[in-house]
PDB file of N, CA, C and O in Angstrom:
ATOM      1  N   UNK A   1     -12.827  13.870   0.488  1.00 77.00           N
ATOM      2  CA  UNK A   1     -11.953  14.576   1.428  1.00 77.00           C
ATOM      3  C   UNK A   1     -12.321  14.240   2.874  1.00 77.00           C
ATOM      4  O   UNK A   1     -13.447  13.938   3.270  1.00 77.00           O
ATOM      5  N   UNK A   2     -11.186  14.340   3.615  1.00 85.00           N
ATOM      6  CA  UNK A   2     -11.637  13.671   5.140  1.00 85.00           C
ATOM      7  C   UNK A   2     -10.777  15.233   6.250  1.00 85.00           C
ATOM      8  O   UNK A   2      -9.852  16.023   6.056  1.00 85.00           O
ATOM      9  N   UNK A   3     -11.440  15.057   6.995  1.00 90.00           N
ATOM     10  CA  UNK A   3     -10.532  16.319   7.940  1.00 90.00           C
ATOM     11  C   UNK A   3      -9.515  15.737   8.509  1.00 90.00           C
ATOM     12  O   UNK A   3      -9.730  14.538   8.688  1.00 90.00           O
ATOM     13  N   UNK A   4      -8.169  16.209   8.982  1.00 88.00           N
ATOM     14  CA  UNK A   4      -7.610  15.758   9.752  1.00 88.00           C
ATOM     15  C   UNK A   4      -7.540  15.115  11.249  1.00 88.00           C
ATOM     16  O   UNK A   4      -6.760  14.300  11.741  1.00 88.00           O
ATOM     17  N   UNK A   5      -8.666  15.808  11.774  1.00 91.00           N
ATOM     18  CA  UNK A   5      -9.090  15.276  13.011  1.00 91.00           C
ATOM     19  C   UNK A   5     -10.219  14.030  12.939  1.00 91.00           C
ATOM     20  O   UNK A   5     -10.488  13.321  13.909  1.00 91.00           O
ATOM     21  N   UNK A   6     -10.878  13.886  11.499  1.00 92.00           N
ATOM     22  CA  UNK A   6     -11.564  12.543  11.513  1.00 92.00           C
ATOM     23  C   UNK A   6     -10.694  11.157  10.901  1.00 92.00           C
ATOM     24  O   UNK A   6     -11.027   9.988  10.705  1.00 92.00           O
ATOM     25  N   UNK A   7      -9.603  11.811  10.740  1.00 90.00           N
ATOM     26  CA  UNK A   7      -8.615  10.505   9.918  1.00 90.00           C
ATOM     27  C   UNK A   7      -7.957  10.285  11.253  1.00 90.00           C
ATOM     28  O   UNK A   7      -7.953   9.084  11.524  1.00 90.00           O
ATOM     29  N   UNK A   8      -7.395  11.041  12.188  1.00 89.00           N
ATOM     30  CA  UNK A   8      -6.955  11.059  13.096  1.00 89.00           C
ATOM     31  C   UNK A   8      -8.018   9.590  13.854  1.00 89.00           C
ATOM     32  O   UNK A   8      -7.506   8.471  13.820  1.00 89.00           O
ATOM     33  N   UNK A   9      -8.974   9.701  14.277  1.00 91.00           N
ATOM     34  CA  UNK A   9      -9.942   8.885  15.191  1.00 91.00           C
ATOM     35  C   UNK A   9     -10.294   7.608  14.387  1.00 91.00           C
ATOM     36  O   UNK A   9     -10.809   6.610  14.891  1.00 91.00           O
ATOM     37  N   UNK A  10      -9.959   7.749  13.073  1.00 91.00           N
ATOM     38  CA  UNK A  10     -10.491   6.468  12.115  1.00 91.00           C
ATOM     39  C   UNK A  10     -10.043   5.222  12.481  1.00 91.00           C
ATOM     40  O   UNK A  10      -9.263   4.970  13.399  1.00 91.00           O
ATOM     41  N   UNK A  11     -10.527   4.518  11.787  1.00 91.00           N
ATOM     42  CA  UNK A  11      -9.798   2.810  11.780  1.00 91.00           C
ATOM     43  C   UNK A  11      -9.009   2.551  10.693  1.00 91.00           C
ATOM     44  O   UNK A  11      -8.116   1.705  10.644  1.00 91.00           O
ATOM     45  N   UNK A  12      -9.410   3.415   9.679  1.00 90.00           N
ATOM     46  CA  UNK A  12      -8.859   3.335   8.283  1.00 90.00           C
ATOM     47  C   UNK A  12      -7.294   2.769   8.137  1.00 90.00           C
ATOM     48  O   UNK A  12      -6.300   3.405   8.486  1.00 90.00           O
ATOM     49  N   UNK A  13      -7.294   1.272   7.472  1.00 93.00           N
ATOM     50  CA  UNK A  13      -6.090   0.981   7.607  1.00 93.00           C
ATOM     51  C   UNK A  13      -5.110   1.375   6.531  1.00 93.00           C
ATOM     52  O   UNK A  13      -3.903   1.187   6.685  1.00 93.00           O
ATOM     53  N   UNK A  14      -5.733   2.048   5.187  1.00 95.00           N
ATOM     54  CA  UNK A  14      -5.366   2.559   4.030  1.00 95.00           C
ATOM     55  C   UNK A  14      -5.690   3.807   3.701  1.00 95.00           C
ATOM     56  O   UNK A  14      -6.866   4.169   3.695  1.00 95.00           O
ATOM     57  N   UNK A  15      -4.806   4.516   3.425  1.00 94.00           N
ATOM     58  CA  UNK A  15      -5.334   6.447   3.203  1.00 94.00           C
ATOM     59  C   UNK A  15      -5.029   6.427   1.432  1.00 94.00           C
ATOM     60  O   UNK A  15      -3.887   6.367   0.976  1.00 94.00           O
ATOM     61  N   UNK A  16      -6.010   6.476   0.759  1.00 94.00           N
ATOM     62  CA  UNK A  16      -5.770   6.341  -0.455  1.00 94.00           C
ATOM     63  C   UNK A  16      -5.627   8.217  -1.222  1.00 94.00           C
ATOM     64  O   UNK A  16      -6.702   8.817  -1.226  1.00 94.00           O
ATOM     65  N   UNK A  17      -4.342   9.038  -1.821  1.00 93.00           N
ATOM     66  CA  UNK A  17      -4.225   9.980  -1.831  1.00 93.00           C
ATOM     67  C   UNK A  17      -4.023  10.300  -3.518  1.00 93.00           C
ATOM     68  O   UNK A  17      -3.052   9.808  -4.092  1.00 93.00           O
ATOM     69  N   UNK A  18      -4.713  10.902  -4.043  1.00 91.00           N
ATOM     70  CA  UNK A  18      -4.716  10.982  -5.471  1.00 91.00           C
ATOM     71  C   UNK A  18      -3.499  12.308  -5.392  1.00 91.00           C
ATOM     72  O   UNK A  18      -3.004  12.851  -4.404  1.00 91.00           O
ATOM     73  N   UNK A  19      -3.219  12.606  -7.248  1.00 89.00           N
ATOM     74  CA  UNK A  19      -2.213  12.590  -7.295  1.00 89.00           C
ATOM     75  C   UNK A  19      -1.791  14.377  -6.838  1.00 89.00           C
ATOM     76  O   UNK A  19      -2.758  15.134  -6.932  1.00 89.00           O
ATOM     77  N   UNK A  20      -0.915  14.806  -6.533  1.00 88.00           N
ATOM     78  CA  UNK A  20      -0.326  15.961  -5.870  1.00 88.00           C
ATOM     79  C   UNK A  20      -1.236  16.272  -4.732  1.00 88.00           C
ATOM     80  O   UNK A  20      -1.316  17.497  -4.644  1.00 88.00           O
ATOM     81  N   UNK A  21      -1.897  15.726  -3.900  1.00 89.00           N
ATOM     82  CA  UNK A  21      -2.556  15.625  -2.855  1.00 89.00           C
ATOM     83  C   UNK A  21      -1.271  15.192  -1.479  1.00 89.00           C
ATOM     84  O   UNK A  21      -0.599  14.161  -1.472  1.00 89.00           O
ATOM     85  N   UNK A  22      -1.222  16.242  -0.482  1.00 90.00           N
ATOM     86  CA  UNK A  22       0.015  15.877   0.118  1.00 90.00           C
ATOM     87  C   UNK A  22      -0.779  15.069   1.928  1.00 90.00           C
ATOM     88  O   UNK A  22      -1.964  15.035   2.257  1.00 90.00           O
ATOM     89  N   UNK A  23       0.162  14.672   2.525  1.00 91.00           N
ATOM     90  CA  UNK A  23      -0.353  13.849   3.746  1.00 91.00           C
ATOM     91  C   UNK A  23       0.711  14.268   4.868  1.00 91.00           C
ATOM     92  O   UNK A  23       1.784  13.669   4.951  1.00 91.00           O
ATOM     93  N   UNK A  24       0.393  15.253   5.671  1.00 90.00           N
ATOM     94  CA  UNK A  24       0.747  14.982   7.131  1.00 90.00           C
ATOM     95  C   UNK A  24       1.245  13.903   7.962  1.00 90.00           C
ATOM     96  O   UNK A  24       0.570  13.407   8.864  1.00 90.00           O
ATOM     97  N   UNK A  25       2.687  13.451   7.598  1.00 90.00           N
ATOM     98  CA  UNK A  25       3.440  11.630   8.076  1.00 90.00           C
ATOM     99  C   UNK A  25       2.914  11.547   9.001  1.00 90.00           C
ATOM    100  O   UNK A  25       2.943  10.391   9.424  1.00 90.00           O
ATOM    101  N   UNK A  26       2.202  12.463   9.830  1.00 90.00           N
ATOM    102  CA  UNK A  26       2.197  11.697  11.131  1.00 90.00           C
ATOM    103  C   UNK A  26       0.661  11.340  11.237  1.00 90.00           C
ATOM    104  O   UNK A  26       0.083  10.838  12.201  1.00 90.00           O
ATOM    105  N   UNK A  27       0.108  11.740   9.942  1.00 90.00           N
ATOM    106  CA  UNK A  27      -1.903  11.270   9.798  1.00 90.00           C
ATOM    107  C   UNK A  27      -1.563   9.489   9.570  1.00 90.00           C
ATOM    108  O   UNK A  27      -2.418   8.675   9.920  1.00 90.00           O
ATOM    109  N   UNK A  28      -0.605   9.157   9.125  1.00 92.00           N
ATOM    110  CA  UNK A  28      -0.564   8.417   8.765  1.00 92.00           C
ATOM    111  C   UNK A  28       0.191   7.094   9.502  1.00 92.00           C
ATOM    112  O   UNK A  28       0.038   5.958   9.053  1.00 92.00           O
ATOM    113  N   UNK A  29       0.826   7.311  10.404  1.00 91.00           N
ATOM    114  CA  UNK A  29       1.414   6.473  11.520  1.00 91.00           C
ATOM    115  C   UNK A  29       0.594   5.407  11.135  1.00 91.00           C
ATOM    116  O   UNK A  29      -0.513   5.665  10.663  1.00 91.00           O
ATOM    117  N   UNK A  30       1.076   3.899  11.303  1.00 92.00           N
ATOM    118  CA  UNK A  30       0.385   2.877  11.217  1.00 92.00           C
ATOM    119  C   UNK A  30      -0.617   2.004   9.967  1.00 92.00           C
ATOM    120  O   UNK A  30      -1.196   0.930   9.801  1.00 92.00           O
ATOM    121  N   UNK A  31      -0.256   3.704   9.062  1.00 94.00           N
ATOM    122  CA  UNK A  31      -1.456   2.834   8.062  1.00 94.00           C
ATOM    123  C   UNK A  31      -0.469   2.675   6.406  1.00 94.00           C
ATOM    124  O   UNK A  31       0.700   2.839   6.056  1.00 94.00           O
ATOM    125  N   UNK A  32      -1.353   2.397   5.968  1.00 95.00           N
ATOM    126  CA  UNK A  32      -0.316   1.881   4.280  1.00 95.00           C
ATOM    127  C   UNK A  32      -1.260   3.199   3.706  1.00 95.00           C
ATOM    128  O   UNK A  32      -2.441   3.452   3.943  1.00 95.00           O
ATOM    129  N   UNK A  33      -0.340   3.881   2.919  1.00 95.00           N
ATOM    130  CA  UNK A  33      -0.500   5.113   1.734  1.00 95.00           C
ATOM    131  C   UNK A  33      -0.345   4.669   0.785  1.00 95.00           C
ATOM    132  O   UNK A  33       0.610   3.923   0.569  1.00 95.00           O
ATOM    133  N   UNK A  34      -1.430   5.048  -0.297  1.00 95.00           N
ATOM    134  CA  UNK A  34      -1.289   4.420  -1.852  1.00 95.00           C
ATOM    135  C   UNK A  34      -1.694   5.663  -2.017  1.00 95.00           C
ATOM    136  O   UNK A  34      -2.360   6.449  -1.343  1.00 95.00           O
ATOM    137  N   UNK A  35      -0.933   5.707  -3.498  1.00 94.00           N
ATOM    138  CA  UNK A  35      -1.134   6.759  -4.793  1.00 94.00           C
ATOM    139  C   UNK A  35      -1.930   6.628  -5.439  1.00 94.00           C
ATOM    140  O   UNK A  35      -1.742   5.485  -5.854  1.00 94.00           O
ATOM    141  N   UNK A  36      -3.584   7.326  -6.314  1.00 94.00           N
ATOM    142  CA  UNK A  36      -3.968   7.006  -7.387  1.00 94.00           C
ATOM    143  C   UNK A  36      -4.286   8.518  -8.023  1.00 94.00           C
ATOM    144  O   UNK A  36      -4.202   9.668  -7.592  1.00 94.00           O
ATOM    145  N   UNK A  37      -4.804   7.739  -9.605  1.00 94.00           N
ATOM    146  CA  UNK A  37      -4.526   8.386 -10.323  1.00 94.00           C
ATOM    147  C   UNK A  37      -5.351  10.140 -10.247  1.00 94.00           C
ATOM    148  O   UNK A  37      -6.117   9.899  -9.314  1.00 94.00           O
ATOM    149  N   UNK A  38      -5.572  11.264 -10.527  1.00 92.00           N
ATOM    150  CA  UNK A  38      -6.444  12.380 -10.060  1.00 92.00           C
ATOM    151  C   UNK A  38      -7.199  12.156 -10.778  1.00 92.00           C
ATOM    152  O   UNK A  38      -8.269  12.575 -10.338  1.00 92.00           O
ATOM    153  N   UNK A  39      -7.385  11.426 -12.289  1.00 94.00           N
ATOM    154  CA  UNK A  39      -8.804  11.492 -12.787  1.00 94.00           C
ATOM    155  C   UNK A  39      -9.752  10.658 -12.149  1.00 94.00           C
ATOM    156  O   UNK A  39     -10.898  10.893 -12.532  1.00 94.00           O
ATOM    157  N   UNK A  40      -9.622   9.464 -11.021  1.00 94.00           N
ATOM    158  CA  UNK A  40     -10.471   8.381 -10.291  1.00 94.00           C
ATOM    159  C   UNK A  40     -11.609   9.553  -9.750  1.00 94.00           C
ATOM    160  O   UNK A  40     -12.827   9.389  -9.822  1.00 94.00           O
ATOM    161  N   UNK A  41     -11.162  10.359  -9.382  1.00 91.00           N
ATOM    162  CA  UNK A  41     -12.091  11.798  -8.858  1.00 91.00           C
ATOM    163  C   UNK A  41     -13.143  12.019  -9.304  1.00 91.00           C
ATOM    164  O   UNK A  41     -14.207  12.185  -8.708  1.00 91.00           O
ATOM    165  N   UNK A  42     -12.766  12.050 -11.149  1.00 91.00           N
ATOM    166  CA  UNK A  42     -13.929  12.528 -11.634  1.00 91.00           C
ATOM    167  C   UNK A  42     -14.954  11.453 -11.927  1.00 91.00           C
ATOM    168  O   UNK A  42     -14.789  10.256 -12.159  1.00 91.00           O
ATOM    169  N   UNK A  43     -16.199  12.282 -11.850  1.00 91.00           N
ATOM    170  CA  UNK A  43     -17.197  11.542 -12.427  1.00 91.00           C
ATOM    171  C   UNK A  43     -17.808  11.584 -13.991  1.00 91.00           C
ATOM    172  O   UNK A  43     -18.400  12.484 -14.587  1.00 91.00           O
ATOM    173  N   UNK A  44     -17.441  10.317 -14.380  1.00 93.00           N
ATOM    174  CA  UNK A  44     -17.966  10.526 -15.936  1.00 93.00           C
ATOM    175  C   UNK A  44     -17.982   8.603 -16.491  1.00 93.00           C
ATOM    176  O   UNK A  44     -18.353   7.645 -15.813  1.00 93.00           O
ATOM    177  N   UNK A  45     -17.531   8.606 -17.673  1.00 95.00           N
ATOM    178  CA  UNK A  45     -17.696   7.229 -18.360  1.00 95.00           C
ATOM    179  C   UNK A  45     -16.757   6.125 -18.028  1.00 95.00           C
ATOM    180  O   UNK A  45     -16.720   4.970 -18.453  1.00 95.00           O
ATOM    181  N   UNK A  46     -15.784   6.933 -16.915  1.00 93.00           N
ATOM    182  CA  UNK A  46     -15.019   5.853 -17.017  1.00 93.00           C
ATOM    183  C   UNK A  46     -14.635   5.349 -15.402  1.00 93.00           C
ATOM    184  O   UNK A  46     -13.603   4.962 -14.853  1.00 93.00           O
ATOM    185  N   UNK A  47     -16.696   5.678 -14.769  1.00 93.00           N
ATOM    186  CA  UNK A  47     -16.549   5.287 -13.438  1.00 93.00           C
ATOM    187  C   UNK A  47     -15.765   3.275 -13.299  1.00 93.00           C
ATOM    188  O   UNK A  47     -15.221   2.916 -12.255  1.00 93.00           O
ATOM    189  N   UNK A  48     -15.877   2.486 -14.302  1.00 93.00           N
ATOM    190  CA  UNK A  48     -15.649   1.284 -13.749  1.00 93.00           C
ATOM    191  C   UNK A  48     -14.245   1.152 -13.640  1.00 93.00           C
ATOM    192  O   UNK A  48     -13.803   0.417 -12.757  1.00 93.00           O
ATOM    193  N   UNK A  49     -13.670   1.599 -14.208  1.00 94.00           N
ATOM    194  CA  UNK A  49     -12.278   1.908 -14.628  1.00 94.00           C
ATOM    195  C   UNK A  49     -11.822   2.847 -13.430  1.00 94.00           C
ATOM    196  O   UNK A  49     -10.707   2.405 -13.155  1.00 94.00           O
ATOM    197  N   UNK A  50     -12.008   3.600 -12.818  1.00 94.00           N
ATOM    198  CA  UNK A  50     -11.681   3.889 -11.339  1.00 94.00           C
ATOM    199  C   UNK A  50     -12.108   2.857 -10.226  1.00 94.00           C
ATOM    200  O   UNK A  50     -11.387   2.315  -9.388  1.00 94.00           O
ATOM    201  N   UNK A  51     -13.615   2.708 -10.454  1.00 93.00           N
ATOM    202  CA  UNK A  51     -13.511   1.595  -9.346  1.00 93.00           C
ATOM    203  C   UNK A  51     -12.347   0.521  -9.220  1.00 93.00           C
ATOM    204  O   UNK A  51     -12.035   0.138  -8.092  1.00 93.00           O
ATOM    205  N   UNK A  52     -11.626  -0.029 -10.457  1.00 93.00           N
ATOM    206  CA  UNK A  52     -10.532  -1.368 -10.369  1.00 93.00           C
ATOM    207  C   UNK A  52      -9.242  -0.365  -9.706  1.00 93.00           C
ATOM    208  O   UNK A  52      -8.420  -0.912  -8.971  1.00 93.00           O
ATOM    209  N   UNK A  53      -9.141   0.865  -9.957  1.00 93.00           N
ATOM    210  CA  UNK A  53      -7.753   1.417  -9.622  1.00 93.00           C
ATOM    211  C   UNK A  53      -8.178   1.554  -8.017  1.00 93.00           C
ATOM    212  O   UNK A  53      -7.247   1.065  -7.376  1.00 93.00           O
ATOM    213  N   UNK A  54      -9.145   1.994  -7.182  1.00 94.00           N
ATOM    214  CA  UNK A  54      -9.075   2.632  -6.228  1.00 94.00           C
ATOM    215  C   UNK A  54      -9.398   0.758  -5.662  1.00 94.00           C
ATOM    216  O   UNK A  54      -8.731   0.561  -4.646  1.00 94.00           O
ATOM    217  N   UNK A  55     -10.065  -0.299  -6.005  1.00 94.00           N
ATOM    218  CA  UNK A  55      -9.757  -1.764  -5.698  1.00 94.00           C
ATOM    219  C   UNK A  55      -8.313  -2.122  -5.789  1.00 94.00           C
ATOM    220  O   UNK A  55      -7.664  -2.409  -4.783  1.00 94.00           O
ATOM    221  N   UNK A  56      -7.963  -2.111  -6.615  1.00 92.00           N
ATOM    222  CA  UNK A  56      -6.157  -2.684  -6.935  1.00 92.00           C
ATOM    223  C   UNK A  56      -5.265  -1.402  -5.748  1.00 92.00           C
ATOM    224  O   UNK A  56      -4.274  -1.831  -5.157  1.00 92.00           O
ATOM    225  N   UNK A  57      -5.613  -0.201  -5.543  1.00 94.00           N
ATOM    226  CA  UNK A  57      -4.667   0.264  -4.416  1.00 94.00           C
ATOM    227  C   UNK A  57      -5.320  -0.625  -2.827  1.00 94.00           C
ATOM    228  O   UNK A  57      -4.573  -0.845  -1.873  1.00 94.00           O
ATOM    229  N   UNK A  58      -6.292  -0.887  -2.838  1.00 93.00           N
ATOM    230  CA  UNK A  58      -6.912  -1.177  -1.630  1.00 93.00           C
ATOM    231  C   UNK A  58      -6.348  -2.553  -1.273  1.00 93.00           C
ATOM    232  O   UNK A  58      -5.845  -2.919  -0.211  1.00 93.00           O
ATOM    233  N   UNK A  59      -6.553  -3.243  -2.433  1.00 92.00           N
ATOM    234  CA  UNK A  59      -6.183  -4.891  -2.312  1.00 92.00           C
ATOM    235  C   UNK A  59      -5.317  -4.880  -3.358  1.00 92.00           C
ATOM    236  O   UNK A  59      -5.683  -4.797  -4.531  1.00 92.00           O
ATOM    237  N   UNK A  60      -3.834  -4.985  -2.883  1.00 86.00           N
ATOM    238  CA  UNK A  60      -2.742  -4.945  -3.984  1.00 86.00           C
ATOM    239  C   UNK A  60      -3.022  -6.461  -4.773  1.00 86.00           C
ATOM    240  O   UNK A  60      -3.052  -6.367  -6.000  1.00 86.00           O
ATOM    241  N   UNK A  61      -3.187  -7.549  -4.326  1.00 86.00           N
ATOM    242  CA  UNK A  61      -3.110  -8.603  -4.973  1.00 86.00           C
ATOM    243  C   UNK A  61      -4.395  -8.921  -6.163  1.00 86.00           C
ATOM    244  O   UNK A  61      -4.503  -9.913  -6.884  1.00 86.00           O
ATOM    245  N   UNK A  62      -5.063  -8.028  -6.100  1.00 81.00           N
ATOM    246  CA  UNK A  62      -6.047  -8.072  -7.504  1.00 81.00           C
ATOM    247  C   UNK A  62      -5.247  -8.437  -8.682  1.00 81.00           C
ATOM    248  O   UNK A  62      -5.411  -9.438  -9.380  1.00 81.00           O
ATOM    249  N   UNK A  63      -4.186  -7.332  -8.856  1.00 67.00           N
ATOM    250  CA  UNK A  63      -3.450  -7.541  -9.898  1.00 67.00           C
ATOM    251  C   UNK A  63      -3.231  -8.927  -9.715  1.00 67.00           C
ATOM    252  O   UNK A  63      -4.379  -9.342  -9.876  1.00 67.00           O
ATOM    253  N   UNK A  64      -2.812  -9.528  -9.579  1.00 63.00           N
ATOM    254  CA  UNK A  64      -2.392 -11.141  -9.661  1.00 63.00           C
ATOM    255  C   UNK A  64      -3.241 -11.690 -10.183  1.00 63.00           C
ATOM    256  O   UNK A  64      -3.278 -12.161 -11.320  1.00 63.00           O
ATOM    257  N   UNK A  65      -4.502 -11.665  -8.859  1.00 61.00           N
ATOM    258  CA  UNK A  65      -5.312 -12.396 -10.046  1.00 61.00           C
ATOM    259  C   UNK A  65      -5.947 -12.336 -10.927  1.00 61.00           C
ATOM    260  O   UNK A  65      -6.452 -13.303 -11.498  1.00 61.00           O
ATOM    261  N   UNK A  66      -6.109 -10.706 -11.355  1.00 62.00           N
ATOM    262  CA  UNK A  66      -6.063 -10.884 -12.394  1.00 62.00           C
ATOM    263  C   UNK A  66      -5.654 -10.960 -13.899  1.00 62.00           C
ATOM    264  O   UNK A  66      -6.319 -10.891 -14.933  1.00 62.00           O
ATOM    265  N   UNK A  67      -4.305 -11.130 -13.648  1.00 52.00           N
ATOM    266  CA  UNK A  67      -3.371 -11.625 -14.881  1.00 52.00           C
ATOM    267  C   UNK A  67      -3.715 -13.101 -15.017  1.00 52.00           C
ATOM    268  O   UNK A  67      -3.453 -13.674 -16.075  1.00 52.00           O
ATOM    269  N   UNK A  68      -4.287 -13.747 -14.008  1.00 52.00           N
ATOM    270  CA  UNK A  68      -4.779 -15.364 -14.014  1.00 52.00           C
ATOM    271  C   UNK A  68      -5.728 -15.484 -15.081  1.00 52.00           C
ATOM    272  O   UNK A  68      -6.257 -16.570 -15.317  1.00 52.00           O
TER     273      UNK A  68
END
């Protein structure tokens, strides 16, 4: 979780927002919003398996390569 006044000052060029998590349009001026899933949150067995989802929202073109 980030406050609004530290997203505000960020550099952050991606606000990554899991799911029914809502965003203030105007936190977001300038940057790209991706959706992921609410279980990436939790912590348990299937940390690697979040790491590729919260990678693939960050860097859309993963997917590509990796269907290669």
């Amino acid at each position: 979780p980030i406050s609004p006044e530290a997203l505000i000052t960020s550099e952050a060029s991606v606000i990554l927002l899991s799911e029914g998590a809502r965003l203030d349009p105007r936190l977001a001026e300038g940057r790209r919003v991706e959706r992921i899933p609410g279980w990436v949150e939790v912590p348990g067995p299937a940390l690697g398996q979040a790491a590729w989802e919260v990678a693939r929202a960050v860097h859309p073109g993963l997917a590509e390569r990796e269907a290669r």
